[in-house]
Coordinates of C-alpha atoms in Angstrom, one line a residue:
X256 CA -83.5 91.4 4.5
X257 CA -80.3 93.5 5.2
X258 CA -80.1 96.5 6.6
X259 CA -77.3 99.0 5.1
X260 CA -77.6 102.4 6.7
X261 CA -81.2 103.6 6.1
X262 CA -82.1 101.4 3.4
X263 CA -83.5 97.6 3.7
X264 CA -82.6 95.2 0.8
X265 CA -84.7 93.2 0.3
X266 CA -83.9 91.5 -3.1
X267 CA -80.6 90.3 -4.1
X268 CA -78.8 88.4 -7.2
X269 CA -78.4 84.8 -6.8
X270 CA -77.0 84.0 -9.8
X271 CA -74.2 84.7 -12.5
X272 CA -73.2 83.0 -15.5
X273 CA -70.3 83.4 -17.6
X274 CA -69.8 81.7 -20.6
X275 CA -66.8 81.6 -22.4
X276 CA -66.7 82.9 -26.4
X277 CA -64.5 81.6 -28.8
X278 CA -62.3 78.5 -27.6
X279 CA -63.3 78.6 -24.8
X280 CA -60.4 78.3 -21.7
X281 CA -58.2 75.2 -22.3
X282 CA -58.4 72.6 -19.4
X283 CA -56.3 73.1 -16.3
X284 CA -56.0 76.7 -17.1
X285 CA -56.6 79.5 -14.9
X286 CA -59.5 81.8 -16.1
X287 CA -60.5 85.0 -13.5
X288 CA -64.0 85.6 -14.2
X289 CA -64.9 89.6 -12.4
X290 CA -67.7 90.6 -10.2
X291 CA -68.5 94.0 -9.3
X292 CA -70.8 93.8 -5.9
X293 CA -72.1 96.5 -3.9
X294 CA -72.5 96.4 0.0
X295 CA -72.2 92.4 1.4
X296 CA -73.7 91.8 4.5
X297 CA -71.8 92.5 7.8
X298 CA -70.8 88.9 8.4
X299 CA -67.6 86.7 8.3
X300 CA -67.4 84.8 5.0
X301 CA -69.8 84.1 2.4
X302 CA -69.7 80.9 0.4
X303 CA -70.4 80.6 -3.2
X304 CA -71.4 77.2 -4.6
X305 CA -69.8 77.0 -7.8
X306 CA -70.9 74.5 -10.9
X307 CA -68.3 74.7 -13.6
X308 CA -69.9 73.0 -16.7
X309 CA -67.6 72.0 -19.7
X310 CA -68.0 72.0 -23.3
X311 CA -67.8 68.2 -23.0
X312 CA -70.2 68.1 -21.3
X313 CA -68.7 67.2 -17.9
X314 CA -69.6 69.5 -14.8
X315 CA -67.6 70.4 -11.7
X316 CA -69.1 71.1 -8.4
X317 CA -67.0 73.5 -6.2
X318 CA -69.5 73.3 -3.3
X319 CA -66.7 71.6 -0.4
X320 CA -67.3 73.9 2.5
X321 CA -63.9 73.9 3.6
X322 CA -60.9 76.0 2.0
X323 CA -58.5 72.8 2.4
X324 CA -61.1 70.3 0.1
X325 CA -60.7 69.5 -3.1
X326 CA -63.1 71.1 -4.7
X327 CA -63.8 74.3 -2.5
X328 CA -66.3 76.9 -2.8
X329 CA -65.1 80.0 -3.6
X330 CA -65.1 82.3 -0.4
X331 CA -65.5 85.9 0.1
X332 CA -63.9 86.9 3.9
X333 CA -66.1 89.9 4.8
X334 CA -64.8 90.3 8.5
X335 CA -62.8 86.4 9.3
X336 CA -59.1 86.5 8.3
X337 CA -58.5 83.9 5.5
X338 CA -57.3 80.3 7.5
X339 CA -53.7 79.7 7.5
X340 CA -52.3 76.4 6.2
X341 CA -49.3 74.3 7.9
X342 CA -47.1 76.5 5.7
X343 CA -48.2 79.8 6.9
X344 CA -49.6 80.8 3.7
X345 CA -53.2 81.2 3.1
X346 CA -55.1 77.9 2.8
X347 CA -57.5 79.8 0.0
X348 CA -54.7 78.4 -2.1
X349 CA -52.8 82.1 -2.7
X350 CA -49.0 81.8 -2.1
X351 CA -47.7 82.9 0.8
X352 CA -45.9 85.7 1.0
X353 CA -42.4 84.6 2.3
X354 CA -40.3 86.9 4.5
X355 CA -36.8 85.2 3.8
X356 CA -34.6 87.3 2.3
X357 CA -34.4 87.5 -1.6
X358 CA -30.8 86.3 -2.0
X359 CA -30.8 86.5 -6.1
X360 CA -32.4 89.9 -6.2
X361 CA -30.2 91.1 -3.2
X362 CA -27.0 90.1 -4.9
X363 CA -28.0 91.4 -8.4
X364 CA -29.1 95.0 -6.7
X365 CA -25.5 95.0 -4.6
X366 CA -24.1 93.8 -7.9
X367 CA -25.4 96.8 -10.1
X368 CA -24.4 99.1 -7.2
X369 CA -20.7 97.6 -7.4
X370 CA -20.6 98.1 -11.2
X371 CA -22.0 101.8 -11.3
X372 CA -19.4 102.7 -8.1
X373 CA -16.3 101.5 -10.9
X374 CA -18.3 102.9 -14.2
X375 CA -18.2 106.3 -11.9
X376 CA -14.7 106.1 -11.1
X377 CA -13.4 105.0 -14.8
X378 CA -15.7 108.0 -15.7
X379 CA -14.1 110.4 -13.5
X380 CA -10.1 109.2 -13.8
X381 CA -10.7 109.4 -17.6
X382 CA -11.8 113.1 -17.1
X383 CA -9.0 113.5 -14.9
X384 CA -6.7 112.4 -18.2
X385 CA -8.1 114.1 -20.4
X386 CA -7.8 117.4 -19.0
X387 CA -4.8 117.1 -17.7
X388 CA -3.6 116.4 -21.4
X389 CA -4.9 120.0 -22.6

């Protein structure tokens, strides 16, 4: 049982399917399947064993109870931070956000702010001319 507030729950879903209509999601292809919850328990992570079955009829188990295995199982950090890999990223296998500079985005952005600055001054010395010629 879990205690939330006043109320005790004492029932809880332990399974979900999804199946796929159609096709069907082509093989190394990355699918998000979405799960509405309501209040988790107060706890650090919970662990979802995972069998992926395939229209082949092969099955994938993605039970490994550590982030860094091959086959994890998918992980929902209630209070623990996510672990950090050797890269600094997270080792849930989301990209780390980098905090090196952008240099291509940087140089376009000075870029565009170069090419407005003339656009304003060939706007404004063509003015000039062509009031000057009244």
């Amino acid at each position: 049982p879990v205690t939330i507030g006043d109320d005790t729950v004492t029932r809880a879903v332990t399974k979900v399917t999804w199946t796929a209509e159609g096709p069907g999601t082509p093989p190394d292809a990355l699918q998000l399947l979405p799960l509405s919850v309501g209040p988790v328990p107060d706890t650090g992570a919970l662990r979802f064993p995972t069998r992926e079955y395939y229209s082949d009829g092969s099955v994938v188990d993605w039970t490994d109870p550590r982030p860094s295995d091959d086959d994890p199982a998918p992980i929902l950090y209630v209070n623990d931070a996510p672990p950090v890999d050797e890269r600094g990223g997270s080792a849930t296998g989301a990209s780390p956000i980098s905090s090196a500079p952008d240099v291509v985005g940087r140089t376009l952005g000075i870029g565009g702010l170069v090419m407005a600055a003339v656009a304003l001054v060939v706007s404004a010395i063509s003015l000039r001319h062509r009031g000057g010629a009244r």
